[in-house]
mmCIF file of C-alpha atoms in Angstrom:
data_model
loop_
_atom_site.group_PDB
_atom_site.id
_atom_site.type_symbol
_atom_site.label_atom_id
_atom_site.label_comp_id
_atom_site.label_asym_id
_atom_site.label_seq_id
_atom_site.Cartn_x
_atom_site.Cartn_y
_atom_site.Cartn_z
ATOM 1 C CA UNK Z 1 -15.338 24.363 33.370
ATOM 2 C CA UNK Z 2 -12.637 26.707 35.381
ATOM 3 C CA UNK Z 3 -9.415 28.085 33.814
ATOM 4 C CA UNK Z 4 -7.593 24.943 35.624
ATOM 5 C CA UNK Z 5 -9.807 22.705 34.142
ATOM 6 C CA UNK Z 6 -9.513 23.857 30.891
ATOM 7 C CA UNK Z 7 -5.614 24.369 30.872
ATOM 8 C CA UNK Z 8 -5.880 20.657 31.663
ATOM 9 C CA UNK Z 9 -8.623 19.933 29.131
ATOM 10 C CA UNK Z 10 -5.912 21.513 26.979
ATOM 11 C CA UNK Z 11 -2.666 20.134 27.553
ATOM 12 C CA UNK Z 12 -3.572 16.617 27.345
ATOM 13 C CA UNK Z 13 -5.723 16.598 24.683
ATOM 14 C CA UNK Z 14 -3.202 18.965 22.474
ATOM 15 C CA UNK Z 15 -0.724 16.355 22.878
ATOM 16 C CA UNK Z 16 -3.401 13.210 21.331
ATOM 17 C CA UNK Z 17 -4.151 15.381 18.459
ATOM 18 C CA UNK Z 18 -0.297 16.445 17.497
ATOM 19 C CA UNK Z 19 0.086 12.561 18.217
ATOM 20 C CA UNK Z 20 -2.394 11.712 15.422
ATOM 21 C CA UNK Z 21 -0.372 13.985 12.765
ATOM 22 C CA UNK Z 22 2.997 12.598 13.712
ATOM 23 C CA UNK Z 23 1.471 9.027 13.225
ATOM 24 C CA UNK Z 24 0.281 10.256 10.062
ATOM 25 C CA UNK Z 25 3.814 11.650 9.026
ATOM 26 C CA UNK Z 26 5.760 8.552 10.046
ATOM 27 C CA UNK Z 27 2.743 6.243 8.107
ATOM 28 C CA UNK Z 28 2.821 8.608 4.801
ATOM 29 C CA UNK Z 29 5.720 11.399 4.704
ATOM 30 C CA UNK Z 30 8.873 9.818 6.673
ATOM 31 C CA UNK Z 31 12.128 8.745 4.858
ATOM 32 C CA UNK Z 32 13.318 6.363 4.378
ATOM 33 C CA UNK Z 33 10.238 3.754 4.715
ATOM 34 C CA UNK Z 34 11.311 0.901 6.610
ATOM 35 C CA UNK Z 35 9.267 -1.105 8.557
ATOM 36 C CA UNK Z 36 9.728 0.465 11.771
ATOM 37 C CA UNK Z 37 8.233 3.698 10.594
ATOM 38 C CA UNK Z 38 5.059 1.836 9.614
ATOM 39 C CA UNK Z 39 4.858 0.535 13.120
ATOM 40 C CA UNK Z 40 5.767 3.661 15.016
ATOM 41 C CA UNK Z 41 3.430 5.542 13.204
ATOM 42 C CA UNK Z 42 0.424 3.373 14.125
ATOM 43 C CA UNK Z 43 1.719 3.321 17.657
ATOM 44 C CA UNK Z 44 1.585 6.811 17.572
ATOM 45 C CA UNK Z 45 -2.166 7.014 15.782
ATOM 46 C CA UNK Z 46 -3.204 4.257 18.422
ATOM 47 C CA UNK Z 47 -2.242 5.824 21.677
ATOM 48 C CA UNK Z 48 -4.054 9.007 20.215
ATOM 49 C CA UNK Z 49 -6.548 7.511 19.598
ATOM 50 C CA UNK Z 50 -6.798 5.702 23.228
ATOM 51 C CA UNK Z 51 -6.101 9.124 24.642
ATOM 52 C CA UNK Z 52 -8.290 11.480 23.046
ATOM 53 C CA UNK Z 53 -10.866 8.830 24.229
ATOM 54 C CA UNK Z 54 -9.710 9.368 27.786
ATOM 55 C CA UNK Z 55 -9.390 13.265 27.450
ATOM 56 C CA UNK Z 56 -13.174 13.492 26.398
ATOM 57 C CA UNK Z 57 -14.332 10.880 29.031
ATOM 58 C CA UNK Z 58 -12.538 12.308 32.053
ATOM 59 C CA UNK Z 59 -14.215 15.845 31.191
ATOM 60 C CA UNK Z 60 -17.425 14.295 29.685
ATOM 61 C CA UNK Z 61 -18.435 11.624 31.506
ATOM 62 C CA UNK Z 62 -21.447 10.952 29.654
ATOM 63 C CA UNK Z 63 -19.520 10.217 26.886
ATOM 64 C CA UNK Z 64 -21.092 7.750 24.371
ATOM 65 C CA UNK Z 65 -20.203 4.479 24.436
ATOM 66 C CA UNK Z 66 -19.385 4.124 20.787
ATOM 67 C CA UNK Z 67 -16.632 6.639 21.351
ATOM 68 C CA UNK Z 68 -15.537 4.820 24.506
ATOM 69 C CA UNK Z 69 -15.367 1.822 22.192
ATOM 70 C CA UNK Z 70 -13.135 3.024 19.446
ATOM 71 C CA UNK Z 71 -10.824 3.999 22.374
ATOM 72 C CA UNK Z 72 -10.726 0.737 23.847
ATOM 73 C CA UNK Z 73 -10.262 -0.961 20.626
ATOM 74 C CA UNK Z 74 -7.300 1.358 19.426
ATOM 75 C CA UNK Z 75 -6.243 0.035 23.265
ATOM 76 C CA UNK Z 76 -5.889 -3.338 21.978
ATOM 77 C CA UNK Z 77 -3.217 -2.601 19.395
ATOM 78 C CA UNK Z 78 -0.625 -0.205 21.730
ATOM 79 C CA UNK Z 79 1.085 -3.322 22.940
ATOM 80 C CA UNK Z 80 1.512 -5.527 19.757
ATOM 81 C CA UNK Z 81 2.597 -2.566 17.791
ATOM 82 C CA UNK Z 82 5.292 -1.369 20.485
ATOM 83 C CA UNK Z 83 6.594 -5.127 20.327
ATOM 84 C CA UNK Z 84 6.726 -5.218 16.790
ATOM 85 C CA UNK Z 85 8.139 -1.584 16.970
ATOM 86 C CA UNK Z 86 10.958 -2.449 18.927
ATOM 87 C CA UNK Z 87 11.809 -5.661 16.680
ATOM 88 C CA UNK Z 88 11.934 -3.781 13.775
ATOM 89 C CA UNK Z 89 14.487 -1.015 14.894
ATOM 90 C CA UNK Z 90 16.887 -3.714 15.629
ATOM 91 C CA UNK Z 91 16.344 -5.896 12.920
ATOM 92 C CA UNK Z 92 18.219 -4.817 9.428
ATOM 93 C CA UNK Z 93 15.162 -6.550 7.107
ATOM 94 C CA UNK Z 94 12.725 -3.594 6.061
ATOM 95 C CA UNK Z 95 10.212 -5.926 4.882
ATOM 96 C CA UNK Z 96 7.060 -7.442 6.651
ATOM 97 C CA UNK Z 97 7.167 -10.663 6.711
ATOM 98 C CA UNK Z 98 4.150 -13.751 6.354
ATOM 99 C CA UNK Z 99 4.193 -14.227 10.406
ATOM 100 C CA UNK Z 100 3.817 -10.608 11.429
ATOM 101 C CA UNK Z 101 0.728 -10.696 8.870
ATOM 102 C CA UNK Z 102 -0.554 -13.474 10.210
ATOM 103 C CA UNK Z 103 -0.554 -12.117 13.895
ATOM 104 C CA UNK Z 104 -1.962 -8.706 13.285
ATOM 105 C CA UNK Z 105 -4.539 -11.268 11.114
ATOM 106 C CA UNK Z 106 -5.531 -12.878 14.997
ATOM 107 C CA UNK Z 107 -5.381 -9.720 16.819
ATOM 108 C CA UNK Z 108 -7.549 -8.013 14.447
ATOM 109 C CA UNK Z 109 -9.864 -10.603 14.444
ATOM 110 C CA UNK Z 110 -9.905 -11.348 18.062
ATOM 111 C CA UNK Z 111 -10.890 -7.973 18.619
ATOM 112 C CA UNK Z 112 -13.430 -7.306 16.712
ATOM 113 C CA UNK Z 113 -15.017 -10.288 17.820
ATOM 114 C CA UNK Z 114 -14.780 -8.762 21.040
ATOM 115 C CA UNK Z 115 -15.816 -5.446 20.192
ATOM 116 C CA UNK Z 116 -18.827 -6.520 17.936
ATOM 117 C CA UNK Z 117 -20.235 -9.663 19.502
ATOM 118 C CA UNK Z 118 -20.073 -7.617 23.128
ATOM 119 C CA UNK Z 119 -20.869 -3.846 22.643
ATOM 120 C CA UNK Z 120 -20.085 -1.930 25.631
ATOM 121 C CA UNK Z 121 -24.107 -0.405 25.640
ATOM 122 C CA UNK Z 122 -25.222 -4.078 26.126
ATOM 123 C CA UNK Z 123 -22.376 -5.589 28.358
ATOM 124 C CA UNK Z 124 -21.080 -2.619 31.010
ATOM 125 C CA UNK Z 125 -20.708 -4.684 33.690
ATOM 126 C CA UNK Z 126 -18.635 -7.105 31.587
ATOM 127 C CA UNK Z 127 -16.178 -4.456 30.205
ATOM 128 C CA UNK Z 128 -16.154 -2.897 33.814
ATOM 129 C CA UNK Z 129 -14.743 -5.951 35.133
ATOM 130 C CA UNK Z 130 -13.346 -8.440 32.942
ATOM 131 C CA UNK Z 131 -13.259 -7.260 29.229
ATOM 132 C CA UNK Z 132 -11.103 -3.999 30.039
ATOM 133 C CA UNK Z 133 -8.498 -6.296 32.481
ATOM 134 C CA UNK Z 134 -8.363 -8.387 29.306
ATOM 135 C CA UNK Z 135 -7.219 -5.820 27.026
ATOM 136 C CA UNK Z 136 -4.563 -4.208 29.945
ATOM 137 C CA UNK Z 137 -3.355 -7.526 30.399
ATOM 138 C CA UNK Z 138 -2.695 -8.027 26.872
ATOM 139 C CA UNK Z 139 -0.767 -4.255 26.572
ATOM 140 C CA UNK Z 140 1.634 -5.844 29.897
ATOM 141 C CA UNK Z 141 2.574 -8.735 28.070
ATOM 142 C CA UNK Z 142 3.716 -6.937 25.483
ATOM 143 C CA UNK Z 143 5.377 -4.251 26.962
ATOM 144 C CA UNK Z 144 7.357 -7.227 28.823
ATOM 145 C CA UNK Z 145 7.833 -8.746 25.505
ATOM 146 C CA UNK Z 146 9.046 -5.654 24.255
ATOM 147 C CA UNK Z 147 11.407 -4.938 27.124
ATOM 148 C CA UNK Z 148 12.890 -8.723 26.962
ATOM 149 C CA UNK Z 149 13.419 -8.321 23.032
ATOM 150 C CA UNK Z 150 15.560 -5.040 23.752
ATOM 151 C CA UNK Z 151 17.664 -6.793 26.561
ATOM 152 C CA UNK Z 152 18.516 -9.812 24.264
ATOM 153 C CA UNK Z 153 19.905 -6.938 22.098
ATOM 154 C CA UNK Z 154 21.930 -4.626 24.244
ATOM 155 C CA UNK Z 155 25.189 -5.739 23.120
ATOM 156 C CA UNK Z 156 24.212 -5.324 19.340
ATOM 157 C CA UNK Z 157 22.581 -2.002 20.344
ATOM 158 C CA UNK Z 158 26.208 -0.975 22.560
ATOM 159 C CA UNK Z 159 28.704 -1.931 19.894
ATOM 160 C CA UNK Z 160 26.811 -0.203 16.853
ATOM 161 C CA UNK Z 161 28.518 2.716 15.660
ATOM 162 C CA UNK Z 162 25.631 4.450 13.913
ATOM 163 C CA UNK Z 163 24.469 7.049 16.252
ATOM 164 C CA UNK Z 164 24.243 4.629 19.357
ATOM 165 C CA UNK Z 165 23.564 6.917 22.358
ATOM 166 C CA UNK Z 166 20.580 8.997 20.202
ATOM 167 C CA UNK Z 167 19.247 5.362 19.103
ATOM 168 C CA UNK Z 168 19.528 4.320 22.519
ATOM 169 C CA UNK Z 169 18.224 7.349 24.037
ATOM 170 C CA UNK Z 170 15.129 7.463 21.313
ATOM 171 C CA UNK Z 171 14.538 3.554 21.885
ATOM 172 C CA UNK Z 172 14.445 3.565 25.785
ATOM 173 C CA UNK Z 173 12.301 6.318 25.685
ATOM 174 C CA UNK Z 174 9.716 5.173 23.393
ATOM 175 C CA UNK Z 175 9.679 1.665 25.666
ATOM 176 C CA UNK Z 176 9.499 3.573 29.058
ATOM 177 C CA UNK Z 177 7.027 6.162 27.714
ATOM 178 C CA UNK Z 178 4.676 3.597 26.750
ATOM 179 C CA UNK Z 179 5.411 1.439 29.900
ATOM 180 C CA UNK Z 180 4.421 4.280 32.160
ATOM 181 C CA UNK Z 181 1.387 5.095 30.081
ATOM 182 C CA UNK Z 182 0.162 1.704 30.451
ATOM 183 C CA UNK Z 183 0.762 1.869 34.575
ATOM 184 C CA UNK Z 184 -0.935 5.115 34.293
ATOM 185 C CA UNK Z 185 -4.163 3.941 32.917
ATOM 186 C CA UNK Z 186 -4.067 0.554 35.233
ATOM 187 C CA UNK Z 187 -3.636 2.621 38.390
ATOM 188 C CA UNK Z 188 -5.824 5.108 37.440
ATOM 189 C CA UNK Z 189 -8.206 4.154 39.790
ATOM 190 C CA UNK Z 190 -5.704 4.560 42.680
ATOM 191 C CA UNK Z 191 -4.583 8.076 41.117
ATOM 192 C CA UNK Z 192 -6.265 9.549 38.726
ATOM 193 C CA UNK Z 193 -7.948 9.060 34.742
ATOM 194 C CA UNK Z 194 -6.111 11.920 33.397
ATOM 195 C CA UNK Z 195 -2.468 11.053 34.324
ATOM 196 C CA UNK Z 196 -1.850 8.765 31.004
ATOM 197 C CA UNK Z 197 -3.420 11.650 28.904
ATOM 198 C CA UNK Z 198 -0.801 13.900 30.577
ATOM 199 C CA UNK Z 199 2.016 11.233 30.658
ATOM 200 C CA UNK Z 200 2.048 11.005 27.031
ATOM 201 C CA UNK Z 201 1.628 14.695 26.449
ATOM 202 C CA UNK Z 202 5.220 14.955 27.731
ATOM 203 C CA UNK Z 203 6.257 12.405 26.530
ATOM 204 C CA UNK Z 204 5.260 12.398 23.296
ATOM 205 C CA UNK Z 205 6.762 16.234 23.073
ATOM 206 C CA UNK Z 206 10.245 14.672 24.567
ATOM 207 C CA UNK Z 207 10.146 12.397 21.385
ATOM 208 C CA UNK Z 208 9.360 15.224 19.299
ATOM 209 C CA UNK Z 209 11.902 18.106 20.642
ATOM 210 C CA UNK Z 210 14.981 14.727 20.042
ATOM 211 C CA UNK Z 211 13.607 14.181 16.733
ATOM 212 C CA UNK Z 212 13.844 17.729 16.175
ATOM 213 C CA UNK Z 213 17.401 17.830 16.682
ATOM 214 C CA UNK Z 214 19.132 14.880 15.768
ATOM 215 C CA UNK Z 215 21.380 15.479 12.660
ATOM 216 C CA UNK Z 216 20.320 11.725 11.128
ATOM 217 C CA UNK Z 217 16.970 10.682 11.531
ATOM 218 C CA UNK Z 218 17.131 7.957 10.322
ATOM 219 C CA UNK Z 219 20.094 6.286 12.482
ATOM 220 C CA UNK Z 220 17.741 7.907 15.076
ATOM 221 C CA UNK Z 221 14.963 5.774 14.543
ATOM 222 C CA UNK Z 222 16.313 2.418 13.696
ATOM 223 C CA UNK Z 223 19.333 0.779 14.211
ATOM 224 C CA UNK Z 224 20.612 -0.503 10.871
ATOM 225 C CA UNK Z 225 19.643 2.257 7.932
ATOM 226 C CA UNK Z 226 19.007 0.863 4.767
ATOM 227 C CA UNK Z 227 18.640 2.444 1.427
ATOM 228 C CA UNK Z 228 15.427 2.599 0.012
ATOM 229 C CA UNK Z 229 14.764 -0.827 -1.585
ATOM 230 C CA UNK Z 230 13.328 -0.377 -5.110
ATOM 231 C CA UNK Z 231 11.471 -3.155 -7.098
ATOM 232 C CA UNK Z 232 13.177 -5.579 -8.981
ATOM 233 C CA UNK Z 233 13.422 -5.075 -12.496
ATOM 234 C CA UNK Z 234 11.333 -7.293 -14.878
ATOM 235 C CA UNK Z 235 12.798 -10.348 -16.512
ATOM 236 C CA UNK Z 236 12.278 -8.933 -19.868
ATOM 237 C CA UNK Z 237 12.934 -6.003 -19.741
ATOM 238 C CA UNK Z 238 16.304 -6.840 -17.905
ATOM 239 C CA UNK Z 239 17.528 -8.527 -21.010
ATOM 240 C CA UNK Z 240 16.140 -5.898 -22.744
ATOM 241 C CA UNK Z 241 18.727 -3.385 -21.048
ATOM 242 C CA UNK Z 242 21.198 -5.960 -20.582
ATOM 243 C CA UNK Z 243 21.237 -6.258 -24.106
ATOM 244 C CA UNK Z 244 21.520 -2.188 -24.789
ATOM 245 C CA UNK Z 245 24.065 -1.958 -21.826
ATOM 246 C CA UNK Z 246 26.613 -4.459 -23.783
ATOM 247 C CA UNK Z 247 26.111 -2.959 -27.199
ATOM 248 C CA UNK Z 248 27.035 0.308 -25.986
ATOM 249 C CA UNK Z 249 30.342 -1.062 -24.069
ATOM 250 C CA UNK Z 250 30.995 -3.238 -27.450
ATOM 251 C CA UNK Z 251 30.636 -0.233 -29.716
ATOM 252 C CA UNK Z 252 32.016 2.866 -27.678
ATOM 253 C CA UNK Z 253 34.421 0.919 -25.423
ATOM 254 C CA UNK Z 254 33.515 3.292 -22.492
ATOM 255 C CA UNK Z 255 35.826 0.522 -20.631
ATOM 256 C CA UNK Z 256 38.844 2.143 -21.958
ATOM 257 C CA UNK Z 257 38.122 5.081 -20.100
ATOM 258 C CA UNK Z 258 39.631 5.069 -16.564
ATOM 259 C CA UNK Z 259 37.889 7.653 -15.503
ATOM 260 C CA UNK Z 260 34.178 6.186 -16.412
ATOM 261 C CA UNK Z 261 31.594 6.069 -13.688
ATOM 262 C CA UNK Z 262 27.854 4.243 -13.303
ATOM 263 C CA UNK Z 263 26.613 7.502 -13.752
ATOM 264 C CA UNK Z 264 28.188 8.475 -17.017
ATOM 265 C CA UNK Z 265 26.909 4.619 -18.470
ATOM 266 C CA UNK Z 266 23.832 4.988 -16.980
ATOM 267 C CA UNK Z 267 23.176 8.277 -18.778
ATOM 268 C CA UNK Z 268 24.273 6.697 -22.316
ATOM 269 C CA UNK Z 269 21.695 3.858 -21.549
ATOM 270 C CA UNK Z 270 18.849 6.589 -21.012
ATOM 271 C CA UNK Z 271 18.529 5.539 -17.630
ATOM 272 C CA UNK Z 272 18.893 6.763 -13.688
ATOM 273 C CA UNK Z 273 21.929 5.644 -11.973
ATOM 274 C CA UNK Z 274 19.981 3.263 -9.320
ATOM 275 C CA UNK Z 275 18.210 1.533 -11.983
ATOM 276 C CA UNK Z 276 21.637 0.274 -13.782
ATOM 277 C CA UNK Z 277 22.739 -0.571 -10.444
ATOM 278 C CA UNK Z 278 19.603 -2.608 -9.594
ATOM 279 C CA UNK Z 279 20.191 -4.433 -13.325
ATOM 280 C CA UNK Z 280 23.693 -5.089 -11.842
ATOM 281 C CA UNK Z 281 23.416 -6.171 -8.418
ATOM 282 C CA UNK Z 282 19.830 -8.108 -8.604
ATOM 283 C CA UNK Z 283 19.619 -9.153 -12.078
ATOM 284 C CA UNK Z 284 23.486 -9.773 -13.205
ATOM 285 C CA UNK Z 285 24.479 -10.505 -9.664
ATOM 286 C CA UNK Z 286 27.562 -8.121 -10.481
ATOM 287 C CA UNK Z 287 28.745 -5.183 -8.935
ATOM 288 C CA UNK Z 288 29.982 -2.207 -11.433
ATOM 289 C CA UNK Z 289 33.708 -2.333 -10.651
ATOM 290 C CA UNK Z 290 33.344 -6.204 -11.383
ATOM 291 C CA UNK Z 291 31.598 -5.947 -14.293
ATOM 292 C CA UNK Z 292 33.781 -2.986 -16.277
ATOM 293 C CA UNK Z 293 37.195 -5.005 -15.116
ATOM 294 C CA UNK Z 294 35.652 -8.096 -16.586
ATOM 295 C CA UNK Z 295 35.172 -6.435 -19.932
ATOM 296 C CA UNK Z 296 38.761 -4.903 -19.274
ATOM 297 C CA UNK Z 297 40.544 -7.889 -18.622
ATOM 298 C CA UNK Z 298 38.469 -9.276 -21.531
ATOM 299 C CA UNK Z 299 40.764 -6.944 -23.644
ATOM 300 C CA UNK Z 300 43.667 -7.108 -21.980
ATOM 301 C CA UNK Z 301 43.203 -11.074 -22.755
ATOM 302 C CA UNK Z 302 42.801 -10.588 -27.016
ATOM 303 C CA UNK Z 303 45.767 -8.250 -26.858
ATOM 304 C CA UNK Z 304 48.120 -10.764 -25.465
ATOM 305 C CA UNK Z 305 46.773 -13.683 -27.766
ATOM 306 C CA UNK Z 306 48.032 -11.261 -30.592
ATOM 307 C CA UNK Z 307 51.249 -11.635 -29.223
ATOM 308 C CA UNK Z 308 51.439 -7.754 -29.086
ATOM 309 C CA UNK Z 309 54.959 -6.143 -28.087
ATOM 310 C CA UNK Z 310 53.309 -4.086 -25.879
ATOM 311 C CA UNK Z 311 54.319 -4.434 -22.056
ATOM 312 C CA UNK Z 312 51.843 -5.663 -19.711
ATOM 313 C CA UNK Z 313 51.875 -2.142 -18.456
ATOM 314 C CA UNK Z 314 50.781 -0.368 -21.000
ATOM 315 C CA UNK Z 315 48.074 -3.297 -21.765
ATOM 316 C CA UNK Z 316 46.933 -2.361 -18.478
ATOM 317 C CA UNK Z 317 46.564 1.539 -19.478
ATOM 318 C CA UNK Z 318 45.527 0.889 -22.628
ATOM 319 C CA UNK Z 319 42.206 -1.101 -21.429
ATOM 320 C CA UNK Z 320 41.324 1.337 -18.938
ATOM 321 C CA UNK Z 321 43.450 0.517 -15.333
ATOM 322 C CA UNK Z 322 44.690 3.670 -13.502
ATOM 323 C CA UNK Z 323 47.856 1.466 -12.385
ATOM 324 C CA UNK Z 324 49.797 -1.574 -13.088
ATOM 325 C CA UNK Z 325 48.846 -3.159 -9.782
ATOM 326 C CA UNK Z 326 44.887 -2.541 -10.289
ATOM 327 C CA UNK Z 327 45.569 -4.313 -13.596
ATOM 328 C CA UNK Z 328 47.578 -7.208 -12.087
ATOM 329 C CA UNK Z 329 45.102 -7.634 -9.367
ATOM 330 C CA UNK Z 330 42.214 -7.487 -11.262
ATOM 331 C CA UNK Z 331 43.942 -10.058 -13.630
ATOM 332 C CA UNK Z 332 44.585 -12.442 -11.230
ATOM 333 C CA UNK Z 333 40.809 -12.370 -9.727
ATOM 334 C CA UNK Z 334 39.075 -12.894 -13.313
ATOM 335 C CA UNK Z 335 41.103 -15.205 -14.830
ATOM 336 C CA UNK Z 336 42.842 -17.029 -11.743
ATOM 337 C CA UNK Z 337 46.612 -16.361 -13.205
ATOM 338 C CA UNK Z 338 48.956 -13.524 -13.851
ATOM 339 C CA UNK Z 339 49.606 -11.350 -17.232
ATOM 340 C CA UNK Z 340 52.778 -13.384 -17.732
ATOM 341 C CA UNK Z 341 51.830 -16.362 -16.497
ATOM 342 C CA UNK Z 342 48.196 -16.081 -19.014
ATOM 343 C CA UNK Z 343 50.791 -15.610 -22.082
ATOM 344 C CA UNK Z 344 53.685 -18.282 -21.384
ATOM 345 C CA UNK Z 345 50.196 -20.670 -21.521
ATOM 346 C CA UNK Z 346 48.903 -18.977 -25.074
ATOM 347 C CA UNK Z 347 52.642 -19.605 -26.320
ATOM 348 C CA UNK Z 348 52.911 -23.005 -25.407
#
């Protein structure tokens, strides 16, 4: 092999294995884990796969078929996970649904029917002219699909706010890189083998180098970030700390202090922040804010059935508002009246 042949050997087949470790990072390593990261990362893993295939082939053409195989199977997955991809960077849900289960269920099935029931050492002439036109034709479709999905979304893509030209920029790429990969390998006969190895070299670096750079990954990567969703807390043990988390607002009143966070509660209850706001917002179906007024107002409530001569003001301070018109408004939304209003009813 000549210096030219192995600065070519090289370059195309550095840029397959680098492609297997980034796969491998977005599968594993990346933050947060939506969806789309799963997908990317065995888009990634596949077209290295497909590549490093090529790469050995195109400089050992005596290459075993088994290999050639495992190439051409990886093949059959590029298009279904660029789709898929695509539909997950533009969808908010982070979650894999039944249907997407069920069609990676067919595809994986449907190929290794193929690839099993027809080896490639036993049927050449079949994979030479039908089987391989099969699996290209199957990568088109998608990439079409793909492309379609992405026009039916511009105008949600154009009028987000979250990082929209580096989204748009990272998106396009991904779609055009893999739609000039696939032409690559389908004309190869017309050009030559080695131009999708070398395609998705630079490619795959131009992906790398904006990656690289961008300030927010993940409003790089997909269009609507999510926090990390965590699990939902068990029944019992729900009541268990909805049970410790009133006793210790009962008995200390932490209410009463206006300058009382989630935090600060969380760390009485023995617990991280997230997981009293989980208990809140999935189990109680409160927020915070709603939930410490309500026992506020709660007060507020006894200390005007006592007929108090306290002013509605200082009722207000008293259980915890910053302001009379927090008080008033919070009033109003838990009890569906005003202060005054509340005690002209108790007095009558």
């Amino acid at each position: 092999m000549d210096v030219q042949s192995q600065l070519l050997f090289f370059f195309s087949a550095l840029g397959a294995f680098n492609g297997i470790i980034v796969g491998l990072f977005f599968l594993f390593y990346v933050k947060p884990k939506h969806r789309s990261n799963l997908f990317l990362g065995l888009l990634l893993l596949a077209l290295s796969v497909r590549i490093g295939k090529s790469v050995f082939y195109y400089f050992h053409y005596d290459l075993a078929d088994i290999y050639i195989q495992i190439g051409l199977f990886a093949c059959w997955f590029i298009g279904p996970l660029l789709y898929f991809y695509v539909k997950s960077a533009l969808e908010a849900d982070d979650l894999i649904n039944r249907n997407v289960n069920i069609h990676f269920g067919i595809l994986i099935s449907l190929g290794l029917t193929l690839f099993l029931a027809f080896p490639r050492s036993n049927y050449e002439v079949q994979w030479l002219n039908l089987f391989i036109y099969l699996i290209y034709g199957q990568w088109v479709i998608y990439v079409i699909a793909a492309g379609y999905f992405i026009w039916q979304n511009y105008n949600k893509i154009r009028q987000s706010k979250k990082s929209f030209l580096s989204f748009r920029l990272w998106l396009l790429s991904i779609y055009t890189g893999n739609a000039i990969i696939c032409t690559a390998f389908i004309t190869g006969n017309y050009t030559s083998y080695i131009v999708g190895a070398l395609s998705f070299s630079f490619i795959f670096y131009l992906l790398v180098l904006l990656l690289f750079f961008a300030k927010q990954r993940n409003k790089l990567i997909f269009l609507n970030p999510q926090r990390h969703r965590e699990k939902s807390i068990n029944t019992e043990i729900a009541e268990v700390l909805i049970s410790n988390l009133e006793q210790v607002m009962i008995e200390s009143e932490l209410y009463k202090n206006s300058d009382i966070t989630l935090s600060k509660v969380a760390k009485r209850l023995n617990i991280i922040p997230n997981k009293l706001s989980l208990l809140l917002n999935d189990n109680m179906k409160i927020s915070f804010s709603d939930y410490l007024n309500g026992k506020r107002i709660e007060m507020a409530k006894k200390m005007i059935d006592a007929n108090s001569n306290y002013s509605f003001e200082a009722i207000g301070y008293d259980c915890g508002f910053n302001s009379k018109s927090t008080f008033y408004a919070a009033f109003k939304k838990h009890t569906g009246t005003t202060p005054l209003k509340y005690q002209k009813s108790i007095l009558k």
